[in-house]
């Protein structure tokens, strides 16, 4: 009976999964790589059925008499998005609305309306993006934004996919910039795991519709992705532990203790980002009210997200001109005199240009000699600006910090709130109260609110029509605070080993052996920025306790695994894991190299989970997993041999734009032998699959992707083969 139910569920999923791309005239799996190339898009059509209302909205904005676009006029309209590719067409339902702060985002060109639009697809995706903007190119300095975003992403910073594209909005044709929003898909594209995304709260800047009122001195932050916060207890804990750090960083800025606009001055990622923005003349991206942030739970720190720099890449930087909004004083507060930009040598190399040029060509329309010259001049000038800035920084004197005065950070902020006549309540602490939260306000009053109500405060700074601001006086008083603080850390292997307090970590350096033992089934350990070459690591887990179905698949530290590796190097490494009550027995993220032997026994859920990595594995042995035996995503994986036995769901799951090759694989006892999905490819040289319901499936599961491709050169399996209309499954005759 259980097998029958699973088979029925698989049929339902196969049917539903095709809906996201049901209106495409082609099989998406046959164009895996082309669908990742902006140049494959001939044109994007935006059709708004209620055209009269849409035009009326356009005219009201155009004639509003304000410098900025009134937020009340940014209304949603039902729309149909048609994407014409070189190889076919897709039609998606969507909603669109006016985007942009200033009136440069709307104009009449030869009598035709031209406006920047925010687009939300209800089905399908464009370049893996579900939410994106179609921008008037001049609002982002056109080619500067395209190339600048590429440079930032190539150097490891989080930056949005940005490219030129032909657009037709209800018959008005133009070239626009496509730029994805700060959502989960942006993080995935930049090889980050989903987590909280924040930005400055601009609601106070645009409240006066007759004039622009800058209230930077009282502007703090807000959460962008509140759905992630509401996904479960771990998401809530991670968000609430991160948010106060960001609020305090904004407080330091608003109190004018930081004259360089440097948020998180002790975070090297922000130093490097600040330097790059100055070198690309992207001062606009450094304005606190334009900033966006990602909290990386693996690093327990924030990362900057590039957006809207108004870059001018071909212009030399002039440190003597205040018009550039850059002074020696500001530099001295932003950087220490011994600061060294880590990418100077990379930017000036022919290899960097050669790597970047085809990506730039792919993101502009009609690449020609003019755009070639722009590319060459831009990179040369940015490198020259880097050298000039570096020289100037080395000559800086240590500045005298501004006197903080007699008032505290919060007292200074409160005085400005009163001066601005703002009516807002300040939340000073939050405690978990059963399934709700107990808020304590600055005036010592309290309130119990639901997670949804707290999400409203975090994302909109509003609750029941009243402005609320999270303003912790000290650290947040959260039930998990002690658990988060009580971690062990060992400096080793050129990196760090972090673990829960009760985890035993024994290191035998001469033998290059590490033995990790749980005292609690949920104990965990993280190897971060480590070189694991030629080490033998054993993780001895405990049997599973009673499970809690309400828990998320990751803990309050963002770890899914009992044994975790992040940004680490493997070379002739051996890993042995037994037991433990984690979502993954082993989780490897953003890592690379080769692993000689990987053994997992008695996994609570997934035995092995590999994300955002490039790995070669010689021998994989999995014996018993409560869910999948081997689950990989967003990477390149090559396996010589794998034995996957007694897997409750899938023996092998390949997803989210992965390229997976296996020479020899043996599978025994699973519901699904091998599953490939979501723009992934699976190549199998030889497979022996026994005791499964479905031998191989190729499907699309997530909206932001398309189908999967399975190429089976030789397989022995007596079960079924399944593929949806967007996927492809090829079997050689045995």
mmCIF file of C-alpha atoms in Angstrom, residues 325-503:
data_model
loop_
_atom_site.group_PDB
_atom_site.id
_atom_site.type_symbol
_atom_site.label_atom_id
_atom_site.label_comp_id
_atom_site.label_asym_id
_atom_site.label_seq_id
_atom_site.Cartn_x
_atom_site.Cartn_y
_atom_site.Cartn_z
ATOM 1 C CA UNK A 325 31.745 62.733 -2.888
ATOM 2 C CA UNK A 326 35.081 61.357 -1.804
ATOM 3 C CA UNK A 327 37.546 63.154 0.425
ATOM 4 C CA UNK A 328 40.762 62.173 2.124
ATOM 5 C CA UNK A 329 38.947 62.364 5.450
ATOM 6 C CA UNK A 330 36.352 59.876 4.245
ATOM 7 C CA UNK A 331 39.082 57.542 3.002
ATOM 8 C CA UNK A 332 40.863 57.684 6.341
ATOM 9 C CA UNK A 333 37.704 56.645 8.158
ATOM 10 C CA UNK A 334 36.960 53.875 5.659
ATOM 11 C CA UNK A 335 40.341 52.156 5.496
ATOM 12 C CA UNK A 336 43.305 51.451 7.701
ATOM 13 C CA UNK A 337 46.630 52.630 6.292
ATOM 14 C CA UNK A 338 47.779 49.019 5.870
ATOM 15 C CA UNK A 339 44.661 47.969 3.946
ATOM 16 C CA UNK A 340 45.406 46.127 0.681
ATOM 17 C CA UNK A 341 42.722 45.483 -1.925
ATOM 18 C CA UNK A 342 43.020 41.726 -2.611
ATOM 19 C CA UNK A 343 42.003 41.828 -6.292
ATOM 20 C CA UNK A 344 44.443 44.396 -7.713
ATOM 21 C CA UNK A 345 46.609 41.873 -9.538
ATOM 22 C CA UNK A 346 43.580 39.979 -10.876
ATOM 23 C CA UNK A 347 41.890 43.038 -12.395
ATOM 24 C CA UNK A 348 44.914 43.937 -14.482
ATOM 25 C CA UNK A 349 45.528 40.559 -16.073
ATOM 26 C CA UNK A 350 44.712 39.549 -19.662
ATOM 27 C CA UNK A 351 43.197 36.356 -18.213
ATOM 28 C CA UNK A 352 40.586 38.350 -16.294
ATOM 29 C CA UNK A 353 39.632 40.308 -19.402
ATOM 30 C CA UNK A 354 39.494 37.156 -21.517
ATOM 31 C CA UNK A 355 37.217 35.501 -18.982
ATOM 32 C CA UNK A 356 34.925 38.516 -18.716
ATOM 33 C CA UNK A 357 34.671 39.502 -22.396
ATOM 34 C CA UNK A 358 32.424 36.637 -23.643
ATOM 35 C CA UNK A 359 30.121 37.160 -20.658
ATOM 36 C CA UNK A 360 29.842 40.857 -21.476
ATOM 37 C CA UNK A 361 29.266 40.121 -25.170
ATOM 38 C CA UNK A 362 26.458 37.775 -24.186
ATOM 39 C CA UNK A 363 24.721 40.509 -22.182
ATOM 40 C CA UNK A 364 24.642 43.374 -24.652
ATOM 41 C CA UNK A 365 22.710 43.837 -27.864
ATOM 42 C CA UNK A 366 24.738 44.046 -31.072
ATOM 43 C CA UNK A 367 28.243 43.855 -29.680
ATOM 44 C CA UNK A 368 30.423 46.063 -31.893
ATOM 45 C CA UNK A 369 33.653 48.050 -31.866
ATOM 46 C CA UNK A 370 32.093 50.805 -29.735
ATOM 47 C CA UNK A 371 31.128 48.322 -27.037
ATOM 48 C CA UNK A 372 34.479 46.570 -27.389
ATOM 49 C CA UNK A 373 36.232 49.894 -26.745
ATOM 50 C CA UNK A 374 33.951 50.573 -23.780
ATOM 51 C CA UNK A 375 34.871 47.182 -22.330
ATOM 52 C CA UNK A 376 38.616 47.737 -22.779
ATOM 53 C CA UNK A 377 38.593 51.334 -21.514
ATOM 54 C CA UNK A 378 36.431 50.455 -18.523
ATOM 55 C CA UNK A 379 38.610 47.646 -17.227
ATOM 56 C CA UNK A 380 41.777 49.644 -17.814
ATOM 57 C CA UNK A 381 40.376 52.664 -16.007
ATOM 58 C CA UNK A 382 39.014 50.643 -13.094
ATOM 59 C CA UNK A 383 42.445 49.069 -12.658
ATOM 60 C CA UNK A 384 44.071 52.505 -12.799
ATOM 61 C CA UNK A 385 41.593 53.773 -10.201
ATOM 62 C CA UNK A 386 42.421 50.798 -7.990
ATOM 63 C CA UNK A 387 46.125 51.641 -8.138
ATOM 64 C CA UNK A 388 45.461 55.331 -7.380
ATOM 65 C CA UNK A 389 43.213 54.510 -4.441
ATOM 66 C CA UNK A 390 45.682 51.994 -3.052
ATOM 67 C CA UNK A 391 48.501 54.527 -3.224
ATOM 68 C CA UNK A 392 46.425 57.183 -1.494
ATOM 69 C CA UNK A 393 45.329 54.805 1.271
ATOM 70 C CA UNK A 394 48.943 53.885 2.042
ATOM 71 C CA UNK A 395 49.611 57.585 2.712
ATOM 72 C CA UNK A 396 46.703 58.048 5.105
ATOM 73 C CA UNK A 397 47.116 59.158 8.673
ATOM 74 C CA UNK A 398 45.115 57.574 11.454
ATOM 75 C CA UNK A 399 42.041 59.799 11.959
ATOM 76 C CA UNK A 400 40.839 61.065 15.293
ATOM 77 C CA UNK A 401 37.488 59.388 15.995
ATOM 78 C CA UNK A 402 34.592 61.800 16.478
ATOM 79 C CA UNK A 403 33.663 62.405 20.108
ATOM 80 C CA UNK A 404 30.602 60.337 20.962
ATOM 81 C CA UNK A 405 29.294 62.941 23.396
ATOM 82 C CA UNK A 406 27.379 62.205 26.559
ATOM 83 C CA UNK A 407 24.360 60.571 24.955
ATOM 84 C CA UNK A 408 24.131 56.877 24.118
ATOM 85 C CA UNK A 409 23.489 55.571 20.606
ATOM 86 C CA UNK A 410 19.817 55.082 21.402
ATOM 87 C CA UNK A 411 19.438 58.467 23.080
ATOM 88 C CA UNK A 412 20.915 60.182 20.035
ATOM 89 C CA UNK A 413 18.548 58.289 17.771
ATOM 90 C CA UNK A 414 15.552 59.039 19.994
ATOM 91 C CA UNK A 415 16.353 62.741 19.937
ATOM 92 C CA UNK A 416 16.315 62.766 16.141
ATOM 93 C CA UNK A 417 13.031 60.841 16.049
ATOM 94 C CA UNK A 418 11.483 63.498 18.288
ATOM 95 C CA UNK A 419 12.956 66.276 16.161
ATOM 96 C CA UNK A 420 11.402 64.686 13.056
ATOM 97 C CA UNK A 421 8.035 64.365 14.844
ATOM 98 C CA UNK A 422 7.927 60.670 14.006
ATOM 99 C CA UNK A 423 5.343 58.582 15.790
ATOM 100 C CA UNK A 424 6.949 55.184 16.196
ATOM 101 C CA UNK A 425 7.360 52.504 18.854
ATOM 102 C CA UNK A 426 10.776 51.036 19.601
ATOM 103 C CA UNK A 427 11.033 47.299 20.290
ATOM 104 C CA UNK A 428 13.940 46.809 22.677
ATOM 105 C CA UNK A 429 13.784 43.033 23.163
ATOM 106 C CA UNK A 430 12.063 39.904 21.864
ATOM 107 C CA UNK A 431 11.491 36.615 23.661
ATOM 108 C CA UNK A 432 9.915 33.442 22.363
ATOM 109 C CA UNK A 433 6.515 32.851 23.965
ATOM 110 C CA UNK A 434 5.289 29.372 23.022
ATOM 111 C CA UNK A 435 4.456 29.732 19.304
ATOM 112 C CA UNK A 436 4.425 33.542 19.565
ATOM 113 C CA UNK A 437 6.802 36.309 20.619
ATOM 114 C CA UNK A 438 6.853 38.616 23.633
ATOM 115 C CA UNK A 439 7.887 42.145 22.669
ATOM 116 C CA UNK A 440 9.222 44.594 25.221
ATOM 117 C CA UNK A 441 9.148 48.212 24.135
ATOM 118 C CA UNK A 442 11.501 50.995 25.081
ATOM 119 C CA UNK A 443 8.870 52.394 27.446
ATOM 120 C CA UNK A 444 8.798 48.990 29.240
ATOM 121 C CA UNK A 445 5.328 48.046 27.967
ATOM 122 C CA UNK A 446 4.911 44.591 26.451
ATOM 123 C CA UNK A 447 2.878 42.820 23.798
ATOM 124 C CA UNK A 448 2.516 39.243 22.586
ATOM 125 C CA UNK A 449 2.492 38.960 18.799
ATOM 126 C CA UNK A 450 2.271 36.132 16.280
ATOM 127 C CA UNK A 451 5.150 35.246 13.931
ATOM 128 C CA UNK A 452 3.167 36.915 11.115
ATOM 129 C CA UNK A 453 2.861 40.132 13.122
ATOM 130 C CA UNK A 454 6.561 40.090 13.955
ATOM 131 C CA UNK A 455 7.323 39.502 10.266
ATOM 132 C CA UNK A 456 5.349 42.674 9.509
ATOM 133 C CA UNK A 457 7.517 44.631 11.937
ATOM 134 C CA UNK A 458 10.741 43.224 10.503
ATOM 135 C CA UNK A 459 9.772 43.672 6.844
ATOM 136 C CA UNK A 460 7.660 46.838 6.910
ATOM 137 C CA UNK A 461 8.424 48.411 10.289
ATOM 138 C CA UNK A 462 4.667 48.505 10.768
ATOM 139 C CA UNK A 463 2.201 46.704 13.037
ATOM 140 C CA UNK A 464 -1.534 47.436 13.023
ATOM 141 C CA UNK A 465 -0.972 50.677 11.117
ATOM 142 C CA UNK A 466 1.546 51.969 13.664
ATOM 143 C CA UNK A 467 5.244 52.348 12.885
ATOM 144 C CA UNK A 468 7.368 49.886 14.889
ATOM 145 C CA UNK A 469 11.176 49.709 14.804
ATOM 146 C CA UNK A 470 13.378 46.949 16.162
ATOM 147 C CA UNK A 471 15.916 48.818 18.287
ATOM 148 C CA UNK A 472 17.555 46.445 20.774
ATOM 149 C CA UNK A 473 19.208 48.188 23.682
ATOM 150 C CA UNK A 474 21.597 45.304 24.268
ATOM 151 C CA UNK A 475 21.610 41.857 22.713
ATOM 152 C CA UNK A 476 18.307 40.225 21.893
ATOM 153 C CA UNK A 477 16.872 38.229 24.776
ATOM 154 C CA UNK A 478 16.086 35.072 22.837
ATOM 155 C CA UNK A 479 15.692 31.559 24.175
ATOM 156 C CA UNK A 480 18.354 30.206 21.810
ATOM 157 C CA UNK A 481 20.895 32.931 22.610
ATOM 158 C CA UNK A 482 22.925 30.808 25.016
ATOM 159 C CA UNK A 483 23.036 27.894 22.584
ATOM 160 C CA UNK A 484 24.271 30.168 19.783
ATOM 161 C CA UNK A 485 26.960 31.666 22.002
ATOM 162 C CA UNK A 486 28.230 28.393 23.477
ATOM 163 C CA UNK A 487 30.245 27.038 20.579
ATOM 164 C CA UNK A 488 33.706 25.552 20.506
ATOM 165 C CA UNK A 489 36.239 26.798 17.974
ATOM 166 C CA UNK A 490 39.566 25.282 16.984
ATOM 167 C CA UNK A 491 42.056 27.001 14.672
ATOM 168 C CA UNK A 492 43.371 24.273 12.400
ATOM 169 C CA UNK A 493 43.909 23.285 8.774
ATOM 170 C CA UNK A 494 44.363 26.944 7.776
ATOM 171 C CA UNK A 495 40.774 27.547 8.861
ATOM 172 C CA UNK A 496 38.352 26.932 11.705
ATOM 173 C CA UNK A 497 36.559 23.970 13.222
ATOM 174 C CA UNK A 498 33.380 25.037 14.998
ATOM 175 C CA UNK A 499 31.142 22.666 16.908
ATOM 176 C CA UNK A 500 28.294 22.462 19.363
ATOM 177 C CA UNK A 501 29.515 22.540 22.946
ATOM 178 C CA UNK A 502 28.884 18.869 23.718
ATOM 179 C CA UNK A 503 30.639 17.549 20.605
#
